[in-house]
Amino acid sequence: MRVMLVEEEIVAGIWHVSEELAKSNDPENNMKAVALVWCLEALGLDKPEENKRALSAGARNRTQDQNSQIHNNRRKEKMQVYSTIAEAMIRRWVDGNFRTGSVKIYMNGRSAKVVDKNGDSLYLVYDPEQREVNVYDPEEI
């Protein structure tokens, strides 16, 4: 087995690229973002935290099992199964534009209502011909 060290700045840069690709309305860019994240996760390169402090070797050894368990749980959460392509694309759009758990999604066929903690909402509609998610203000509908 070959072990390579990767600088945190490089890993952070790759995570940043994946986030930017995920924000795109282009499905191809969204798929590139997913592929990058899968590769990073497969290599065990979690997203670096901004204020991460260095741990001693002893502390790293004690927390290694906990970290691998947390990593596995996060992977399972991300590997959701969707019932339709529209649902997958809408949820991917929401994940790229909102913090996890900050909004509720109410799916209805190719459309969804997204509601935040303030009760504000917007509507998303998946366009299968253009393969993109369109955003509508509730007042427009």
Coordinates of N, CA and C in Angstrom, one line a residue:
M1 N 0.8 -1.2 0.0 CA 0.0 0.0 0.0 C 0.9 1.2 0.0
R2 N 0.6 2.2 -0.9 CA 1.3 3.4 -1.0 C 0.6 4.5 -0.2
V3 N 1.4 5.3 0.6 CA 0.8 6.4 1.4 C 1.3 7.7 0.8
M4 N 0.4 8.6 0.6 CA 0.8 9.9 0.1 C 0.3 11.0 1.0
L5 N 1.0 12.0 1.2 CA 0.6 13.1 2.0 C 0.1 14.2 1.1
V6 N -1.1 14.8 1.4 CA -1.7 15.8 0.6 C -1.8 17.0 1.5
E7 N -1.4 18.2 1.0 CA -1.5 19.4 1.8 C -3.0 19.8 1.9
E8 N -3.3 20.3 3.1 CA -4.7 20.7 3.4 C -5.2 21.8 2.5
E9 N -4.3 22.7 2.0 CA -4.7 23.8 1.1 C -5.2 23.2 -0.2
I10 N -4.5 22.1 -0.7 CA -4.9 21.4 -1.9 C -6.3 20.8 -1.8
V11 N -6.5 20.1 -0.6 CA -7.7 19.4 -0.4 C -8.8 20.5 -0.3
A12 N -8.6 21.6 0.5 CA -9.6 22.6 0.6 C -9.9 23.2 -0.8
G13 N -8.9 23.4 -1.6 CA -9.1 23.9 -3.0 C -10.0 23.0 -3.8
I14 N -9.8 21.7 -3.7 CA -10.7 20.7 -4.4 C -12.1 20.7 -3.9
W15 N -12.2 20.8 -2.6 CA -13.6 20.9 -2.0 C -14.3 22.2 -2.5
H16 N -13.5 23.3 -2.6 CA -14.1 24.6 -3.1 C -14.5 24.4 -4.5
V17 N -13.7 23.8 -5.3 CA -14.1 23.6 -6.7 C -15.4 22.8 -6.8
S18 N -15.5 21.7 -6.0 CA -16.7 20.9 -6.0 C -18.0 21.7 -5.6
E19 N -17.8 22.6 -4.6 CA -18.9 23.4 -4.2 C -19.4 24.4 -5.3
E20 N -18.4 25.0 -6.0 CA -18.7 25.9 -7.0 C -19.4 25.1 -8.2
L21 N -19.0 23.9 -8.5 CA -19.6 23.2 -9.6 C -21.0 22.8 -9.2
A22 N -21.2 22.5 -7.9 CA -22.6 22.1 -7.4 C -23.5 23.3 -7.5
K23 N -23.1 24.5 -7.4 CA -23.9 25.7 -7.5 C -24.4 26.0 -8.9
S24 N -23.8 25.4 -9.8 CA -24.1 25.6 -11.2 C -25.5 25.1 -11.6
N25 N -26.1 25.7 -12.6 CA -27.4 25.2 -13.1 C -27.2 24.1 -14.2
D26 N -26.0 23.9 -14.5 CA -25.6 22.9 -15.6 C -25.5 21.5 -14.9
P27 N -26.4 20.6 -15.3 CA -26.4 19.2 -14.8 C -25.0 18.5 -14.9
E28 N -24.3 18.8 -16.0 CA -23.0 18.2 -16.2 C -22.0 18.7 -15.1
N29 N -22.0 20.0 -14.7 CA -21.2 20.5 -13.7 C -21.6 19.9 -12.3
N30 N -22.9 19.7 -12.1 CA -23.4 19.1 -10.9 C -22.9 17.6 -10.8
M31 N -22.9 16.9 -11.9 CA -22.3 15.5 -11.8 C -20.8 15.5 -11.6
K32 N -20.1 16.5 -12.1 CA -18.7 16.6 -11.8 C -18.4 16.9 -10.4
A33 N -19.3 17.7 -9.8 CA -19.2 18.0 -8.3 C -19.4 16.7 -7.5
V34 N -20.4 15.9 -7.9 CA -20.7 14.7 -7.2 C -19.5 13.7 -7.3
A35 N -18.9 13.6 -8.5 CA -17.8 12.8 -8.7 C -16.6 13.2 -7.9
L36 N -16.3 14.5 -7.8 CA -15.2 15.0 -7.0 C -15.4 14.6 -5.5
V37 N -16.6 14.9 -5.0 CA -16.9 14.6 -3.6 C -16.7 13.1 -3.4
W38 N -17.2 12.2 -4.2 CA -17.1 10.8 -4.1 C -15.6 10.4 -4.0
C39 N -14.8 11.0 -4.9 CA -13.4 10.7 -4.9 C -12.7 11.1 -3.6
L40 N -13.0 12.3 -3.2 CA -12.4 12.8 -1.9 C -12.8 12.0 -0.7
E41 N -14.1 11.6 -0.7 CA -14.6 10.7 0.4 C -13.9 9.4 0.3
A42 N -13.8 8.8 -0.9 CA -13.2 7.5 -1.0 C -11.7 7.5 -0.5
L43 N -11.1 8.6 -0.7 CA -9.7 8.8 -0.2 C -9.6 9.2 1.3
G44 N -10.8 9.4 1.9 CA -10.8 9.7 3.3 C -10.4 11.2 3.6
L45 N -10.6 12.0 2.6 CA -10.2 13.4 2.7 C -11.4 14.2 3.0
D46 N -11.8 14.3 4.3 CA -13.0 15.1 4.7 C -12.8 16.5 4.4
K47 N -13.9 17.2 4.3 CA -13.8 18.7 4.1 C -13.2 19.3 5.3
P48 N -12.1 20.1 5.1 CA -11.4 20.7 6.2 C -12.2 21.8 6.9
E49 N -12.1 21.8 8.2 CA -12.8 22.9 8.9 C -11.9 24.1 9.0
E50 N -12.6 25.3 9.0 CA -11.8 26.5 8.9 C -10.9 26.7 10.2
N51 N -11.5 26.4 11.4 CA -10.8 26.7 12.6 C -10.3 25.4 13.2
K52 N -9.8 24.5 12.4 CA -9.4 23.2 12.9 C -8.1 23.3 13.6
R53 N -8.0 22.8 14.8 CA -6.7 22.9 15.5 C -6.0 21.6 15.4
A54 N -4.7 21.6 15.5 CA -3.8 20.4 15.4 C -4.0 19.6 16.6
L55 N -4.1 18.3 16.4 CA -4.2 17.3 17.5 C -2.8 16.6 17.7
S56 N -2.6 16.3 18.9 CA -1.3 15.5 19.2 C -1.5 14.1 18.6
A57 N -0.4 13.4 18.4 CA -0.4 12.0 17.9 C -1.3 11.2 18.7
G58 N -1.3 11.3 20.0 CA -2.1 10.5 20.9 C -3.6 10.8 20.8
A59 N -3.9 12.0 20.6 CA -5.3 12.4 20.5 C -5.8 11.9 19.1
R60 N -5.0 12.0 18.1 CA -5.4 11.5 16.8 C -5.7 10.0 16.8
N61 N -4.8 9.3 17.5 CA -5.0 7.8 17.6 C -6.3 7.5 18.4
R62 N -6.6 8.2 19.4 CA -7.8 8.0 20.2 C -9.1 8.3 19.4
T63 N -9.0 9.3 18.6 CA -10.2 9.8 17.9 C -10.3 9.2 16.5
Q64 N -9.4 8.4 16.0 CA -9.4 7.8 14.7 C -10.6 7.0 14.5
D65 N -10.9 6.1 15.4 CA -12.1 5.2 15.3 C -13.4 6.0 15.2
Q66 N -13.5 7.1 16.1 CA -14.7 7.9 16.1 C -14.8 8.7 14.8
N67 N -13.7 9.2 14.3 CA -13.7 9.9 13.0 C -14.2 9.0 11.8
S68 N -13.7 7.8 11.8 CA -14.0 6.9 10.7 C -15.5 6.5 10.8
Q69 N -16.1 6.4 12.0 CA -17.5 6.1 12.2 C -18.3 7.3 11.7
I70 N -17.9 8.5 12.1 CA -18.6 9.7 11.7 C -18.6 9.8 10.2
H71 N -17.4 9.6 9.6 CA -17.2 9.6 8.1 C -18.2 8.6 7.4
N72 N -18.3 7.4 7.9 CA -19.2 6.4 7.4 C -20.6 6.8 7.5
N73 N -21.0 7.4 8.6 CA -22.4 7.9 8.8 C -22.7 9.0 7.8
R74 N -21.8 9.9 7.6 CA -22.0 11.0 6.6 C -22.1 10.5 5.2
R75 N -21.3 9.5 4.9 CA -21.5 8.9 3.5 C -22.8 8.3 3.3
K76 N -23.3 7.5 4.4 CA -24.6 6.9 4.2 C -25.7 7.9 4.1
E77 N -25.6 9.1 4.8 CA -26.6 10.1 4.7 C -26.6 10.7 3.3
K78 N -25.4 10.9 2.7 CA -25.4 11.5 1.4 C -25.8 10.5 0.3
M79 N -25.8 9.2 0.5 CA -26.2 8.3 -0.5 C -27.7 8.0 -0.4
Q80 N -28.5 9.0 -0.6 CA -30.0 8.9 -0.5 C -30.5 8.3 -1.8
V81 N -31.6 7.6 -1.7 CA -32.2 7.1 -2.9 C -33.4 7.9 -3.2
Y82 N -33.5 8.4 -4.5 CA -34.6 9.2 -4.9 C -35.5 8.4 -5.8
S83 N -36.8 8.8 -5.8 CA -37.8 8.1 -6.6 C -37.9 8.5 -8.0
T84 N -37.4 9.8 -8.3 CA -37.5 10.2 -9.7 C -36.2 11.1 -10.0
I85 N -35.9 11.3 -11.2 CA -34.8 12.2 -11.6 C -35.1 13.6 -11.2
A86 N -36.4 14.0 -11.3 CA -36.8 15.4 -10.9 C -36.5 15.6 -9.4
E87 N -36.8 14.6 -8.6 CA -36.5 14.7 -7.1 C -35.0 14.8 -6.9
A88 N -34.3 14.0 -7.6 CA -32.8 14.0 -7.4 C -32.2 15.4 -7.8
M89 N -32.7 15.9 -8.9 CA -32.2 17.2 -9.4 C -32.6 18.3 -8.4
I90 N -33.8 18.3 -8.0 CA -34.3 19.3 -7.0 C -33.6 19.3 -5.7
R91 N -33.4 18.1 -5.2 CA -32.7 18.0 -3.9 C -31.2 18.4 -4.0
R92 N -30.6 18.0 -5.2 CA -29.2 18.4 -5.4 C -29.1 20.0 -5.5
W93 N -30.1 20.6 -6.1 CA -30.1 22.1 -6.2 C -30.3 22.7 -4.8
V94 N -31.2 22.1 -4.0 CA -31.4 22.6 -2.6 C -30.1 22.4 -1.8
D95 N -29.5 21.2 -1.9 CA -28.2 21.0 -1.2 C -27.1 21.9 -1.6
G96 N -27.1 22.3 -2.8 CA -26.0 23.3 -3.3 C -26.3 24.7 -2.9
N97 N -27.5 25.0 -2.5 CA -27.9 26.4 -2.2 C -28.3 26.7 -0.8
F98 N -28.5 25.7 0.0 CA -28.9 25.8 1.4 C -28.1 24.9 2.3
R99 N -27.9 25.3 3.5 CA -27.2 24.5 4.5 C -28.1 23.3 4.8
T100 N -27.5 22.2 5.1 CA -28.2 20.9 5.4 C -29.1 21.1 6.5
G101 N -30.4 20.8 6.4 CA -31.4 20.9 7.4 C -32.0 22.2 7.7
S102 N -31.6 23.2 6.9 CA -32.1 24.6 7.1 C -33.4 24.9 6.5
V103 N -33.8 24.0 5.5 CA -35.1 24.2 4.9 C -35.8 22.8 4.8
K104 N -37.2 22.9 4.6 CA -38.0 21.7 4.4 C -38.4 21.7 2.9
I105 N -38.4 20.5 2.4 CA -38.8 20.3 1.0 C -40.0 19.5 0.9
Y106 N -41.0 20.0 0.2 CA -42.3 19.3 -0.1 C -42.4 19.0 -1.6
M107 N -42.1 17.8 -1.9 CA -42.1 17.3 -3.3 C -43.5 17.1 -3.8
N108 N -43.7 17.4 -5.1 CA -45.0 17.2 -5.8 C -44.7 16.9 -7.3
G109 N -44.4 15.7 -7.6 CA -44.1 15.4 -9.0 C -42.8 16.0 -9.4
R110 N -42.8 16.9 -10.4 CA -41.6 17.6 -10.9 C -41.4 18.9 -10.2
S111 N -42.2 19.2 -9.2 CA -42.0 20.5 -8.5 C -41.9 20.3 -7.0
A112 N -41.4 21.3 -6.4 CA -41.2 21.3 -4.9 C -41.4 22.6 -4.3
K113 N -41.9 22.6 -3.1 CA -42.0 23.9 -2.3 C -40.9 23.8 -1.3
V114 N -40.1 24.8 -1.2 CA -39.0 24.9 -0.2 C -39.3 26.0 0.8
V115 N -39.3 25.6 2.1 CA -39.7 26.5 3.2 C -38.6 26.6 4.2
D116 N -38.2 27.9 4.5 CA -37.1 28.1 5.5 C -37.7 28.3 6.9
K117 N -36.8 28.5 7.9 CA -37.3 28.6 9.3 C -38.1 29.8 9.6
N118 N -38.1 30.8 8.7 CA -38.9 32.0 8.8 C -40.3 31.9 8.2
G119 N -40.5 30.7 7.5 CA -41.7 30.5 6.8 C -41.7 31.0 5.4
D120 N -40.6 31.6 5.0 CA -40.5 32.1 3.6 C -40.4 30.9 2.7
S121 N -40.9 31.0 1.5 CA -40.9 29.8 0.6 C -40.5 30.3 -0.8
L122 N -40.2 29.3 -1.6 CA -40.0 29.4 -3.0 C -40.4 28.1 -3.7
Y123 N -40.6 28.1 -5.0 CA -41.0 26.9 -5.7 C -39.9 26.5 -6.7
L124 N -39.6 25.3 -6.8 CA -38.7 24.7 -7.7 C -39.4 23.8 -8.7
V125 N -39.1 23.9 -10.0 CA -39.7 23.1 -11.0 C -38.6 22.5 -11.8
Y126 N -38.5 21.2 -12.0 CA -37.6 20.5 -12.8 C -38.1 20.5 -14.3
D127 N -37.3 21.0 -15.2 CA -37.6 21.0 -16.6 C -36.9 19.9 -17.3
P128 N -37.6 18.8 -17.6 CA -36.9 17.6 -18.2 C -36.2 17.9 -19.6
E129 N -36.8 18.8 -20.3 CA -36.2 19.1 -21.6 C -34.9 19.8 -21.5
Q130 N -34.8 20.8 -20.6 CA -33.6 21.5 -20.4 C -32.7 20.9 -19.4
R131 N -33.2 19.9 -18.7 CA -32.5 19.2 -17.6 C -31.9 20.2 -16.6
E132 N -32.8 21.1 -16.1 CA -32.4 22.1 -15.1 C -33.6 22.3 -14.2
V133 N -33.2 22.9 -13.0 CA -34.2 23.3 -12.0 C -34.4 24.8 -12.1
N134 N -35.7 25.2 -12.2 CA -36.0 26.6 -12.3 C -36.7 27.0 -11.0
V135 N -36.4 28.3 -10.6 CA -36.8 28.8 -9.3 C -37.9 29.8 -9.6
Y136 N -39.0 29.7 -8.8 CA -40.1 30.6 -9.0 C -40.5 31.2 -7.6
D137 N -40.8 32.5 -7.6 CA -41.3 33.2 -6.4 C -42.7 32.7 -6.2
P138 N -43.2 32.5 -4.9 CA -44.6 32.0 -4.7 C -45.6 33.0 -5.3
E139 N -45.2 34.3 -5.4 CA -46.1 35.3 -5.9 C -46.3 35.2 -7.4
E140 N -45.3 34.6 -8.1 CA -45.4 34.5 -9.5 C -46.4 33.4 -10.0
I141 N -46.6 32.4 -9.0 CA -47.4 31.3 -9.4 C -48.9 31.5 -9.2

